[in-house]
Amino acid sequence: MAERFTPQKLLGALEQLPPARRYLVAYSGGLDSHVLVHSLASVRDHLQVDELHAVHVDHGLSPSAGEWRRHCTAVCGALGIPCHVLRVDARPAAGESPEAAARKARYDAIATLLREGDALLTAHHQDDQAETVLLQLLRGSGPRGLAAMPPWDRFGAGWRGRPLLDFGRGDLRLYAQSERLRWIEDDSNYDTGFERNFLRHEVIPLLRSRWPALGRTLARAATHNAEAAALLDQLAARDLVVEPDGGVSVTLLKGLEPGRQRNLLRYWIRGAGLPLPDTVHLQRIIDELLPAAADGAPRVAWQGADVRRYRGRIYAMKPLPPHDRSRVLAWGMREPLCLAGGGTLRALWVTGRGVKRELCLGSRVTVRFRQGGERCRPAGRGHTRSLKKLLQERGIPPWQRERIPLIHLDGRLAAVADLFVCEPFQAGEGEEGVEFAWQPPHSPVCRDGPEARDGR
């Protein structure tokens, strides 16, 4: 059996988690989260935090959502706990499971409330952990997936803790009944069309009839897999060398045996904040990118991620946003220019370098993109070259070349982002100039900024 639940044992579990300034409790109104909220309220004078809050998320999916919202706010009011109600759109996208869509919407909304030093506490317990292990096993997951839910992990500006993982659903119910708690029963929790509900109501009771300690055993298996995953991460960290431009050497990867290749790739991609590839896409990286010709630019993509090769390195990135290279953008140069699909461009006032300032101030400044056939004689170079050749010489990857902003003065190419200044626009020694700084796509400067206006 799982450990019998009491508020005092909850305090012991909380002591094993990182310190926090404020606890926010994810409160659905169901049995598990009600027990967590109620027991925290009963020992609030012993909590090592300044504040205790609850968060209820209204997914807008049930006709009973209003009733649940009122129930949660009433319970929290009776306990003297502030309750934040968040409304989200949890409708799944095409191909997305309803469970995944609701979970993502819920956590994305809650993350906006967390400040540095805050902790989100969830009511996941030992039986939830057992279900997660079985789901991950049936999906063919490796050690990281089979590690299921850790006691705590980073979340938003703070962290997320699961202090009930040592307690079973049955013991939480005993506590709720002994305290005469009233909780919400969501009928959707009994819909066995959902994977987790099918395991909970059809599969796990059958397994438990043969192996009564199933929950505790699977929780122990999760712990063993968490230790194995940590060791694999240590091995990947030893194997991985990230180049200054963010790429990983193809030669390095080829020097590893297949298992270590896959381990390194998963570790690197996860560290880049990207969704992990499934087995098929991971193998495609090895089979298609590593042996590709040096002058090729192959790509393997899955939802939320691209992995590309250029010359002797591979690069992992978010999918590039749409880009219209036919646009011509007028620019006054006093504010950063947000390029739709192309990052940010800034003008810096300098002396003795960059484009002559008097030419910039006396001309119509526009920003354009490669159409083909552009030519430039970089300052200090003896010959005019095609822009294509100049970018190849600088090792600019193909997927960046059409997004590089080209600064024109009265229709003449004066500078190529922060890479080249073309003659005769170069500022001389002691002469006032304008230097351009370009941040490629996904620049945070433009996340909420205005788009550049069309100058055609």
CSV table of C-alpha atoms in Angstrom, one decimal, residues 26 32-33 36 103 106-107 121-129 132 149-150 160-167 172 196:
chain,number,residue,atom,x,y,z
A,26,ALA,CA,-3.5,23.9,-9.3
A,32,ASP,CA,-7.0,15.0,-5.4
A,33,SER,CA,-6.6,18.8,-5.7
A,36,LEU,CA,-4.1,19.2,-1.5
A,103,ARG,CA,-3.0,20.2,-20.6
A,106,ARG,CA,-3.9,24.9,-18.7
A,107,TYR,CA,-0.2,25.1,-18.0
A,121,LEU,CA,2.0,22.6,-6.6
A,122,THR,CA,-0.1,19.9,-8.4
A,123,ALA,CA,-2.0,17.0,-6.9
A,124,HIS,CA,-0.4,14.2,-9.0
A,125,HIS,CA,-0.2,11.1,-6.8
A,126,GLN,CA,1.3,7.5,-6.9
A,127,ASP,CA,-1.5,6.1,-9.1
A,128,ASP,CA,-1.2,9.0,-11.6
A,129,GLN,CA,2.5,8.1,-11.7
A,132,THR,CA,2.0,7.7,-16.7
A,149,MET,CA,6.8,12.7,-13.4
A,150,PRO,CA,9.7,14.0,-11.2
A,160,ARG,CA,6.5,22.9,-10.2
A,161,GLY,CA,6.2,20.4,-7.4
A,162,ARG,CA,4.3,17.2,-6.9
A,163,PRO,CA,4.3,16.5,-3.1
A,164,LEU,CA,1.7,13.7,-3.3
A,165,LEU,CA,3.7,11.2,-5.4
A,166,ASP,CA,4.2,9.0,-2.3
A,167,PHE,CA,0.5,8.7,-1.6
A,172,LEU,CA,-6.4,10.6,-0.4
A,196,ARG,CA,-5.5,7.4,-19.3
